[in-house]
Amino acid sequence: MTDFASMLQPDRGQPARTIHVVHPDAYTGWLAKQSQRIRTTVAAHRLTGKPGDRAVLPGETVDDWSMLLVCNEAVTSPWRIASLGASLPEGTYRLAEGPVGAAGLGWMLAQHQFTRYVKPDATGPRVLFTADAAHIDETVRLAEATALVRDLVNTGASDIGPADLEAAAEMLAKRHGATVTTTLGDALATGYPMIHAVGQAASKDRAPRLIELEWGDPSHPRIALVGKGVTFDTGGLDIKPSAGMRLMKKDMGGAAHALALASLVMAAKLPVRLHLLIPAVENSIAGNAFRPGDVLATRKGLTVENTNTDAEGRLVLGDALTKAGESNPELILDFATLTGAARVALGPDLPPLFTDDDALAADLLAAGIAEGDQMWRLPLWNGYDEMLKSDVADMVNAPEGGFAGAVTAALFLRRFVPKGTAWAHLDVFAWRPSAKPGRPKGGEAYALRAAFAMLAKRYSR
């Protein structure tokens, strides 16, 4: 596990190299104030003050040097100095201009490595000194939660099945004094029939289950976090092509987000009664796989005509959302790698937010802007609810035609949420298709920091 705490330390005047972060608009004025030696060095580098320009600046002695970075990222951006966190030599550093602020997060995450299958880079830590000592612990926790999502999603499906998600929940429970309950076997088949149906074709060691974690004072406001835990998705009998199946190890990305958010809530000791639910399955193919045309029972009592076995995520979430609602929470958040339609609409970096609660939407969107972790609200358009009609059951899981796929998936989920309960659904990609500073290609957390900031604000002591 990456030792993030060693990378961000209180500034007590220790020796450290200086990092100059200069906005392009301020570059000319900054350069004019520097010594002739530095101006000559900058000229030798042919810098013009455009974003991304950087140079090693000479100091007063041979061994002394500082770093210049021209950057147009906002001061509030976590990624402002992330490129330096990954590239500077090991050692100690401090910013010359202004506080570290949110940039400490990107500095740490730039140094995180996923090393389950490869040897780690032997480079030692790059330590950043910050005057914001009061926020160090929280920033470290955000880095740890983000790394948890990345590591879980990056892990190959051969090494993470439903039982491994259960083990991850138990590890968090042990750390924070929570309790874990798991339902599987006959109890799952009768109590959570959609979860059972989706996962029943998997091998015995990958049997489907509902994982629940409870934490906090029962007298505090109750909130539920639900995460889609499909540890691998073949598409079922509606099998995916090889290109579509290649990244389906990430189909448990919603569960990874929910686990990480739960860890943040518990570590911050928010005054809530937390209920985490992860329907964990592998959508496999065997003689007992559920079929197109099957009519599925649900925990809520509705019937669902299964029109596509590759629309399985909403099925397992339906039973989990029903269970979450039975405890009368005042808020439910669910995370799921649910639809390709969401990516077509908004791309990989901007997860759609669905909710009927305007106040909740406003809080989440505001937190996303403040944290540099944005999302975009899409409509729960009631006019499309009729697309879920079935000729033989209460509803279908996947309407024909392919229109508004992300919206109809959210409308499906809404049918399993108690009326009057504040609920938001986040259709996250959980994957970064190309690298950016502090954000390598691979598993990624989206809207995690925003969701936690919203909860921390709502439930501050």
Short mmCIF file of C-alpha atoms in Angstrom, two decimals, residues 5 49 124 342 393 459:
data_model
loop_
_atom_site.label_atom_id
_atom_site.label_comp_id
_atom_site.label_asym_id
_atom_site.label_seq_id
_atom_site.Cartn_x
_atom_site.Cartn_y
_atom_site.Cartn_z
CA ALA A 5 1.31 10.12 4.68
CA GLY A 49 5.36 31.10 -20.76
CA GLY A 124 11.86 7.18 -3.04
CA ALA A 342 -23.60 7.47 -20.52
CA ALA A 393 -44.42 -8.60 -16.71
CA TYR A 459 -23.57 15.87 8.21
#
